[in-house]
XYZ file of C-alpha atoms in Angstrom:
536
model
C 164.459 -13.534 130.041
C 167.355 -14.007 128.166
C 168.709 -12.275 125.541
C 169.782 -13.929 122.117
C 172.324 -12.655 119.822
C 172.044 -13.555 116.965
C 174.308 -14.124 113.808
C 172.784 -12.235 110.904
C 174.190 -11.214 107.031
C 173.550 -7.940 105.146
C 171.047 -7.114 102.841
C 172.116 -4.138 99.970
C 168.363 -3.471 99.235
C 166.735 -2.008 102.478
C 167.334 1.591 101.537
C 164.265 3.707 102.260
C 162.346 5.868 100.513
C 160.012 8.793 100.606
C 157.713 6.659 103.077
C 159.569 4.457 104.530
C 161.321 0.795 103.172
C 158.694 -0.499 100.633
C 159.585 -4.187 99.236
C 157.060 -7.005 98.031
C 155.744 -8.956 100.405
C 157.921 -11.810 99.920
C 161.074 -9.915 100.235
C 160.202 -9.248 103.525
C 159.693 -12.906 104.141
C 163.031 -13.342 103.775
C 165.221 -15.212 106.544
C 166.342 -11.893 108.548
C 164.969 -9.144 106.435
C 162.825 -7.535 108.939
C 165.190 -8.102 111.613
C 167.960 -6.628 109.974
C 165.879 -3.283 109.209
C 164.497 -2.877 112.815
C 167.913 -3.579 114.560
C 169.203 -1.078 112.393
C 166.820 1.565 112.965
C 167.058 0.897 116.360
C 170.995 0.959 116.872
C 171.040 4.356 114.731
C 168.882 5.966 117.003
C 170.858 4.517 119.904
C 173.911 5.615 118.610
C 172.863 8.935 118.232
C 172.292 8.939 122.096
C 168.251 9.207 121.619
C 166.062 7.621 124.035
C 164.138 4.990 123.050
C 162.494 4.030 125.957
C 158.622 3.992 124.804
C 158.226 2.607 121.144
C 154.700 2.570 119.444
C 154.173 -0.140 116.911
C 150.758 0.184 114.520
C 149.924 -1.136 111.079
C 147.436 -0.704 108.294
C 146.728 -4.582 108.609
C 148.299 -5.910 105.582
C 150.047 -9.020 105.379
C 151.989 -10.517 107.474
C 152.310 -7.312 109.733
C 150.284 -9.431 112.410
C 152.522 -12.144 112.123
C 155.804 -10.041 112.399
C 154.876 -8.435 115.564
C 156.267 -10.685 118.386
C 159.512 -10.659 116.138
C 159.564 -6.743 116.639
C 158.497 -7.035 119.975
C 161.094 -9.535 120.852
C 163.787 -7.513 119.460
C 162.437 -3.678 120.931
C 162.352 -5.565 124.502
C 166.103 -7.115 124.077
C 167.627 -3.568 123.140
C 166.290 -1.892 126.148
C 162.575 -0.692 124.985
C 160.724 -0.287 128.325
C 157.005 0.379 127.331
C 155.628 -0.866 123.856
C 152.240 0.563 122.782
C 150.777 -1.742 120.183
C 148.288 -0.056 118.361
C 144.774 -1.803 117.459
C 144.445 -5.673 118.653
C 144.951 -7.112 114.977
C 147.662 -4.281 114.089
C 144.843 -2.151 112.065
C 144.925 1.410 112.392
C 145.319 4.574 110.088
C 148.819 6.576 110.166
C 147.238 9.677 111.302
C 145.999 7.691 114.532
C 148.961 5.964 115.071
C 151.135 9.994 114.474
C 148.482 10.924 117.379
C 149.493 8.236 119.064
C 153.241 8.383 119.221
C 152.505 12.265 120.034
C 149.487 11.815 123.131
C 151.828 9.296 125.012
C 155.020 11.189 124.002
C 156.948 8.135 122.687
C 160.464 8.269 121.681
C 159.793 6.746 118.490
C 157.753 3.854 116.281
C 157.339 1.664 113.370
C 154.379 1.931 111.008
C 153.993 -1.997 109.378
C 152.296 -0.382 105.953
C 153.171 -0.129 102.417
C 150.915 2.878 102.260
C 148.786 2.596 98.486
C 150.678 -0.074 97.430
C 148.580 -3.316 97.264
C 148.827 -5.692 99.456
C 148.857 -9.489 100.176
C 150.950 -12.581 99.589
C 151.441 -11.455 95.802
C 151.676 -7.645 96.639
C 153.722 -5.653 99.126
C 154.987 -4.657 102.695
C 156.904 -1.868 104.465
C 157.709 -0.195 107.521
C 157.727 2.833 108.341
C 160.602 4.617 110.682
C 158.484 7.144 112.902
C 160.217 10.048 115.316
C 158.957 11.648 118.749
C 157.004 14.309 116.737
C 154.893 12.119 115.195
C 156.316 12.173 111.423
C 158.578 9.890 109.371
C 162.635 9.660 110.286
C 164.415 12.370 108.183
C 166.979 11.658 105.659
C 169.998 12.057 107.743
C 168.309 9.226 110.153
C 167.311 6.838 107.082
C 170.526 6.878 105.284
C 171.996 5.891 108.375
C 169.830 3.164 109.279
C 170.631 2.312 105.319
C 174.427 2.330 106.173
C 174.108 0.725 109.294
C 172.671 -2.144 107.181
C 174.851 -2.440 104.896
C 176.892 -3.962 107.450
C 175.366 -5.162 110.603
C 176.322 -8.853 111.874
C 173.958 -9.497 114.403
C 170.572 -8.582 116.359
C 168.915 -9.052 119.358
C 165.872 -10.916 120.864
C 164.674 -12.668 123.202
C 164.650 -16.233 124.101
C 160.835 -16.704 124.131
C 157.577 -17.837 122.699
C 155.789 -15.413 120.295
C 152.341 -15.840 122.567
C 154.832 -14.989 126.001
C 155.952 -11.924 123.762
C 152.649 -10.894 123.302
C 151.723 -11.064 126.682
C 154.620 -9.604 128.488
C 154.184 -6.373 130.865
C 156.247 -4.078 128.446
C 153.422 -4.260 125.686
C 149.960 -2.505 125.756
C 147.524 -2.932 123.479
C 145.603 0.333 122.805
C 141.954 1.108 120.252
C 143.148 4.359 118.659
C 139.658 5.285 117.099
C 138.087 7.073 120.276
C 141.401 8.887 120.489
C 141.339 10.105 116.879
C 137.554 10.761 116.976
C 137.747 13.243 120.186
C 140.998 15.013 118.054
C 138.747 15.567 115.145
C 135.895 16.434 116.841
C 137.941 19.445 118.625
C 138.942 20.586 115.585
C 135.897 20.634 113.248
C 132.351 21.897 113.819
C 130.238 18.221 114.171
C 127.120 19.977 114.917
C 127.182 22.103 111.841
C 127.831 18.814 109.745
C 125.499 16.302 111.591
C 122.916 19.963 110.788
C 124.171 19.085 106.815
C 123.767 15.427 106.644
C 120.032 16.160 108.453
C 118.893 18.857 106.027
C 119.092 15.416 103.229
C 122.767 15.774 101.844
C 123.749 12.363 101.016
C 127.766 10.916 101.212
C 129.639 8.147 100.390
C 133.105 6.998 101.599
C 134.943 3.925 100.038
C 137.841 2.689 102.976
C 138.914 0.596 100.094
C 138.868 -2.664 102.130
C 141.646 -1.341 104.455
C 142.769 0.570 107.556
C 140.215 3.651 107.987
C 137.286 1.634 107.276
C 135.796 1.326 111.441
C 137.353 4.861 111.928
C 135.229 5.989 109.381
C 131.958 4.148 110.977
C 133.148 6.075 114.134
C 133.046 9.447 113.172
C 130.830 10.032 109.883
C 127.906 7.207 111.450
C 127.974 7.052 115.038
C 129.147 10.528 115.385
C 127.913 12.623 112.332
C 124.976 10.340 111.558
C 125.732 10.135 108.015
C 124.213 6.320 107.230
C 125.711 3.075 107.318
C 125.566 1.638 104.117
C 127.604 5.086 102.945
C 130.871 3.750 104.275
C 131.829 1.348 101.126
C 134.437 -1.402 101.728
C 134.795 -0.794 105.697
C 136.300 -4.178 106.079
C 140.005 -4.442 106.513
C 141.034 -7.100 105.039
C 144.967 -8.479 105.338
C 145.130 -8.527 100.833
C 142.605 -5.456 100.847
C 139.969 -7.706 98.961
C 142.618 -7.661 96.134
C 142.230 -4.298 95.613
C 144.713 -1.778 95.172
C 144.096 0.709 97.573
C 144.979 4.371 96.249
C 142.299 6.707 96.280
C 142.441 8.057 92.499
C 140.350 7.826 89.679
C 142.182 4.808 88.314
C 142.392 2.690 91.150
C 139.310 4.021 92.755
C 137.303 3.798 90.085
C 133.813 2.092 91.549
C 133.356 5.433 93.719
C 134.476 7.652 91.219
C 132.550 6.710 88.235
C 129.180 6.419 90.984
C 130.391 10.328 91.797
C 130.338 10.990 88.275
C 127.044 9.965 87.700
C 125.604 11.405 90.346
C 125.189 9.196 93.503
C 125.829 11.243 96.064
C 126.422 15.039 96.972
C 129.983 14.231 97.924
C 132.075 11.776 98.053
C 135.476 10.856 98.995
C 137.821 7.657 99.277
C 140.923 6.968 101.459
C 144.089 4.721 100.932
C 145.635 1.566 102.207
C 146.978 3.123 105.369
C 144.660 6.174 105.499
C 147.179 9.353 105.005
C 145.959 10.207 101.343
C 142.608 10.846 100.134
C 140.099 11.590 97.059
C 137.714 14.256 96.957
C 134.665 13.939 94.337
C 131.550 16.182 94.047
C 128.445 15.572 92.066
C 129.749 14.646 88.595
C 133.335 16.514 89.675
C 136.964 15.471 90.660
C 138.821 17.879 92.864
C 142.617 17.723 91.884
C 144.936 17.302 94.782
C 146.829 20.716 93.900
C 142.733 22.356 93.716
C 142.454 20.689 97.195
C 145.076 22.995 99.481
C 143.950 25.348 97.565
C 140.336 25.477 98.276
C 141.375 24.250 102.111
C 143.754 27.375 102.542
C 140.716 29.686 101.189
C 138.638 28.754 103.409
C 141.036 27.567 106.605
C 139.254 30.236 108.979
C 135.685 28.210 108.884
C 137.329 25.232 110.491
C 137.169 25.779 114.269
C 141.356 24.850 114.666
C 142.542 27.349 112.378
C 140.144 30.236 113.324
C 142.653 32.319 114.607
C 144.753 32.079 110.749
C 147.317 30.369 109.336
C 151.155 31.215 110.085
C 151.758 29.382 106.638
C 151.335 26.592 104.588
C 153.581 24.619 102.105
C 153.072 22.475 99.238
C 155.670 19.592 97.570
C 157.096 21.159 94.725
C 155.477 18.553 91.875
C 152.279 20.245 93.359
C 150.501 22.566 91.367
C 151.045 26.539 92.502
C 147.272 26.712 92.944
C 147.186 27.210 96.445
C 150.434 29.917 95.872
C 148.228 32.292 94.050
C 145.113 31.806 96.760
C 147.395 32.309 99.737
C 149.607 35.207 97.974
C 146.281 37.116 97.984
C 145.904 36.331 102.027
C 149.019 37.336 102.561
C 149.896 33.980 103.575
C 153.386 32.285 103.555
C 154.131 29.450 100.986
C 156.975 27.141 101.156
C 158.090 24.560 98.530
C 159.629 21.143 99.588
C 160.370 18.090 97.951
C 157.842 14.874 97.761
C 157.621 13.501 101.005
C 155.903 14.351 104.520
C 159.184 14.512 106.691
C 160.134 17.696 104.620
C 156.830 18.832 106.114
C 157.385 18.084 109.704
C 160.575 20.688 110.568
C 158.013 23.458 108.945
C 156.153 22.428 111.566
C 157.767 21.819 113.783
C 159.598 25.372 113.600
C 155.986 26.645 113.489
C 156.272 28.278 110.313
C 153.247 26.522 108.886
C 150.341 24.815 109.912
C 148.505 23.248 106.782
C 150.364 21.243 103.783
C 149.645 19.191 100.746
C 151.553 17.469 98.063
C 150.620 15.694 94.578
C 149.674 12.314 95.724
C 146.476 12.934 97.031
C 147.596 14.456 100.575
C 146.847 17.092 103.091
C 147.411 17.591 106.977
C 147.779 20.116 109.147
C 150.169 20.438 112.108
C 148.130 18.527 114.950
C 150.390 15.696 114.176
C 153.043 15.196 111.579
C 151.403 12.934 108.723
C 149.464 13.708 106.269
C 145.329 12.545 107.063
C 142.666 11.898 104.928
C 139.801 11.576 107.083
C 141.214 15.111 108.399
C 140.747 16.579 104.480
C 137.349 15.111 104.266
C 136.194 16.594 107.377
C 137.891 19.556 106.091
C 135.623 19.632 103.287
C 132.847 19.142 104.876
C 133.150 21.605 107.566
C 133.123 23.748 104.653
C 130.046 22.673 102.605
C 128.222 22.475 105.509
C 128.898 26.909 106.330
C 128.920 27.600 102.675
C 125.838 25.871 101.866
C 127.889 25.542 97.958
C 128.315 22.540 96.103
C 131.572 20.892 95.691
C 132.337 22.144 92.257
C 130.395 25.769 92.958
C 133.430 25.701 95.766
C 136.378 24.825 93.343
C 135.127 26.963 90.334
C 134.731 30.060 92.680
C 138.641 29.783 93.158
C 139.289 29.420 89.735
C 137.010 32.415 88.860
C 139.051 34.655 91.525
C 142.789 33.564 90.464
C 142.360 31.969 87.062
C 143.015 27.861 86.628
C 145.814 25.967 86.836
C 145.650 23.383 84.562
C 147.650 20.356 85.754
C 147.843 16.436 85.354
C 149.745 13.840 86.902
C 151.140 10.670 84.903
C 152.341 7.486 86.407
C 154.904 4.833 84.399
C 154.544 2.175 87.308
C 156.795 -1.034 87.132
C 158.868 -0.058 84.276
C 162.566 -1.185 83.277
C 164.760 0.283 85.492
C 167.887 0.902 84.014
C 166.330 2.719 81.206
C 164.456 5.032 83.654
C 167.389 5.671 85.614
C 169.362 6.593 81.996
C 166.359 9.032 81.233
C 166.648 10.472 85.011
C 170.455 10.671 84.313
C 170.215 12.215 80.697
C 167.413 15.188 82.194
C 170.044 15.954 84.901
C 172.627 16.858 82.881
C 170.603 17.789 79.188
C 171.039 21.250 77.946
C 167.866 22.576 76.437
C 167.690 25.988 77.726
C 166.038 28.092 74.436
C 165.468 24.732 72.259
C 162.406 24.444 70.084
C 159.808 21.342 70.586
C 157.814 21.897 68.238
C 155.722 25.306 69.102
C 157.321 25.245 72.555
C 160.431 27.142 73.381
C 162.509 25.779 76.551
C 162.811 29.140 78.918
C 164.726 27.164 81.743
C 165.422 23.834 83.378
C 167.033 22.585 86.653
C 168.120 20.189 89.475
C 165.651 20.468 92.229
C 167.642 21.055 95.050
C 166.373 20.930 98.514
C 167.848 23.068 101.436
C 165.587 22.745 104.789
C 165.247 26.177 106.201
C 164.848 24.703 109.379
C 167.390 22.641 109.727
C 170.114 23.565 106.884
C 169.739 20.077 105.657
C 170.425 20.067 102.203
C 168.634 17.316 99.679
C 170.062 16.663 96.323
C 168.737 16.358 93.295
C 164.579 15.892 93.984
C 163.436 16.480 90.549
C 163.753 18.079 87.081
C 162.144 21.155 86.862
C 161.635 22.734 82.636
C 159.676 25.805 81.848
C 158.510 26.589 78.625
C 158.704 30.680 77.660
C 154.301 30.583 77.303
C 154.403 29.383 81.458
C 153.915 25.920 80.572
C 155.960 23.812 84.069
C 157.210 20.237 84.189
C 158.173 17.998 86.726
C 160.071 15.068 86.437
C 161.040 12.222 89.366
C 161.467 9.108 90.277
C 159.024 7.783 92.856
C 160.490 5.925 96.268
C 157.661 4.295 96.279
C 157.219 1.456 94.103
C 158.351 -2.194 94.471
C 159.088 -3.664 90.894
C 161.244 -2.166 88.327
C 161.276 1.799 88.622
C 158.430 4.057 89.011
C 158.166 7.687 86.858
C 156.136 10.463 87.688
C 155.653 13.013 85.583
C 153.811 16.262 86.351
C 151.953 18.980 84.223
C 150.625 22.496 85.083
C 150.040 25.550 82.489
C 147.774 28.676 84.006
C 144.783 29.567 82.422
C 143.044 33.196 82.757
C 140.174 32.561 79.601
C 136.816 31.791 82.014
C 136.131 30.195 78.398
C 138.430 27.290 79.335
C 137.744 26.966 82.626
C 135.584 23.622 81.977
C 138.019 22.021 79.766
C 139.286 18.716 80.997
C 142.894 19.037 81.788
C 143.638 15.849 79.310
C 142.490 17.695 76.553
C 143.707 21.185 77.767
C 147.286 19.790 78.417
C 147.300 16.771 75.479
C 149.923 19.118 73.038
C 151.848 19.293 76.207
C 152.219 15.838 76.841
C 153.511 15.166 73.452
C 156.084 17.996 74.056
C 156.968 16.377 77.281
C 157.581 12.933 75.534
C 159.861 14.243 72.926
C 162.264 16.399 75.293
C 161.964 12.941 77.894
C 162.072 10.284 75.101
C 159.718 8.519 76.870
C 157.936 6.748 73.612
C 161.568 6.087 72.305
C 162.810 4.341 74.792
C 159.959 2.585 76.015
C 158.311 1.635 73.033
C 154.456 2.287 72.894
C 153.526 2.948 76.278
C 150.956 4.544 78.637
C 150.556 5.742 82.174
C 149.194 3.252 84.265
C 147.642 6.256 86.055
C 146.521 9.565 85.251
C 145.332 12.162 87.446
């Protein structure tokens, strides 16, 4: 075979974010694009002097992630890539099986072809996904050097052949990840004890939202937990996701969470695009993300993996400090990291934790190093199944024993972004220490820096952090995540210790709050009338 070089110009926006480089899908169709980004990443980690003999390739099936792979194969094979898993015959597969992956066949590396919750399609959006030999996304010393690197590279390499010859060639193996990932779950939960709840009459349902976990799903809660078929909603992967937008909250979720709400089922639970976050719902109840670890870390000792304890667990800072005040009482370690799994994966890595969570609807444990939904519903129901409790009897136990913690998340998706970037700017630098908002008095505010107790690697500026002097805490950041204009998170706890107002709904327990958070932000004046396009 012979190897092409080819002439090539930079692009300035391939930056990555928190998950990887996210662009609409027609970005990526760009002349180049996605050979520019993988030549990148691959001459970084090259440079560095890392092997990158074995490379694992996967995908949550979106568009065109199919139709890019002899393009990625062509150019893994030309810069020296000896063994090329490819996982799932049409590129389908969650993240957490491809992480198991990249870890059972100890690869040096891999590229997840997902954009994660974002939706998907011709008219929606792409991404890949820069994976190391642990399993877990490329830290940020490795992404802003692939960023540099393509700020300036001239050419890349492939190989002079047919995309059907580059499918077929004896570097690449095509592997079915599901049996894999089944017989990793199934050591670490009890199956018996759930197939024993299903069989007693508890009912489920499990929406796979049209994309990657979808026959995963049919794997492990039909064939092998006997739950019934027609409980897995939406198993289909589709390349668009059915047009849906596949992230598992109560806006964009909304068919499974308004049938939870009225009672369908006993529990029930969604997953996203890609399969790393999920939604947990009781009978006529929502369990909070920050609620989630919580609950999880309470009861970690049930779950046949983490019998023998927990040497820690850590939580994104934007999370809630639920699970602090549960694992304070175990005499558990906490850490706080920024938003994104990588920060995650040196804490475990070092072994100084072994179960995590953060804000957007994600948990995981140390078995690989991305977060897992399917892993947080079994999680769950490992649980109700030795508790014999009810979803919400589970949550409101923990809020009984530590008092609530009353919290909402807020989403300004696809907004201007120059004026998000000047409110970003302006809460950097803002004095407001001891300021009156109307009833609230500003105690503090700061830069979230990040320094990586592992490995002394130091992130700037993650977040704005303000506490009010009656414990009210809010978060402020821009997301990596979106595609168009600039996307603002906003974040909202306040502890409760009144069992009075314990069943209040956090909108109305945190609505004054929100209006404070709007004036010190200025988020109505320089917006305009607007609203979240989620709220969780």
């Amino acid at each position: 075979m012979d190897i092409l070089k080819i002439d090539t110009k930079p692009f300035d926006n391939q930056k990555p974010g928190t998950g990887g480089l996210r662009k609409q899908t027609k970005i990526f169709m760009q002349k180049n694009f996605l050979e520019n980004f993988i030549q990148s990443s691959i001459s970084v980690r090259k440079n560095n002097g890392d092997k990158i003999d074995t490379w694992v390739i996967g995908g949550d099936g979106r568009y065109p992630g199919i139709q890019f792979l002899p393009k990625i194969i062509k150019l893994l094979v030309a810069n020296g890539v000896k063994k090329i898993f490819v996982v799932g015959k049409e590129l389908v597969a969650p993240t957490p099986a491809i992480s198991n992956i990249i870890r059972k066949y100890n690869a040096d590396g891999g590229f997840i072809l997902s954009a994660s919750h974002n939706p998907g399609g011709e008219n929606g959006d792409f991404g890949i996904k820069v994976e190391m030999s642990n399993g877990g996304g490329a830290p940020e010393s490795i992404t802003n050097a692939i960023f540099e690197e393509t700020k300036k590279i001239q050419t890349y390499l492939s190989l002079d052949i047919s995309d059907e010859e580059a499918l077929s060639l004896d570097e690449v193996e095509f592997l079915d990840p599901i049996k894999d990932y089944a017989d990793l779950m199934e050591s670490m939960f009890d199956f018996p004890a759930i197939r024993d709840w299903f069989r007693s009459g508890h009912t489920f349902r499990f929406d796979a939202m049209n994309a990657s976990t979808g026959p995963t799903a049919i794997e492990i809660f039909v064939n092998r937990l006997e739950a019934k078929y027609d409980w897995i909603l939406n198993a289909k992967p589709m390349p668009d996701f059915g047009g849906v937008h596949p992230e598992p909250n109560p806006t964009y979720a909304s068919e499974i969470y308004d049938a939870m709400m009225e009672g369908v089922a006993d529990f029930g639970c969604a997953c996203d695009g890609d399969g790393d976050r999920n939604m947990i719902l009781g009978k006529g109840f929502y369990v909070i993300p920050s609620d989630c670890l919580a609950v999880m870390t309470k009861y970690h000792k049930l779950i046949p993996y983490y019998k023998d304890g927990l040497l820690g667990v850590a939580r994104s800072i934007p999370t809630s400090s639920a699970v602090d005040k549960v694992a304070d009482k175990m005499g558990i370690n906490v850490y706080n990291t920024p938003t994104g799994w990588k920060f995650f994966a040196t804490l475990l890595d070092a072994k100084k934790i072994n179960l995590c969570g953060e804000e957007s609807f994600g948990q995981g444990g140390d078995y690989i190093r991305e977060k897992d939904g399917i892993f947080a519903i079994l999680f769950w129901l490992n649980i109700l199944a030795k508790t014999g409790k009810s979803v919400a009897e589970i949550v409101k136990e923990i809020w009984s024993e530590n008092g609530r913690i009353f919290y909402s998340q807020y989403s300004y998706e696809g907004v201007d972004k120059e004026k998000a970037e000047a409110i970003w700017e302006k809460m950097k630098t803002i004095s407001i220490d001891g300021k009156m908002y109307g009833k609230f008095e500003i105690a503090s505010k700061e830069v979230f820096d990040y320094k990586d107790p592992v490995t002394s690697e130091v992130s700037k500026a993650q977040g704005v952090q303000i506490f009010t002097t009656d414990g009210i805490r809010i978060f402020f950041r821009l997301s990596g995540t979106g595609t168009v204009g600039a996307t603002m998170r906003l974040y909202i706890e306040k502890y409760e210790d009144n069992p009075e107002k314990f069943n209040l709904s956090a909108k109305d327990y945190l609505k004054d709050v929100y209006v404070l958070v709007d004036e010190i932000l200025g988020i109505s004046e320089t917006f305009g009338p607007i609203e979240p396009s989620a709220v969780n």
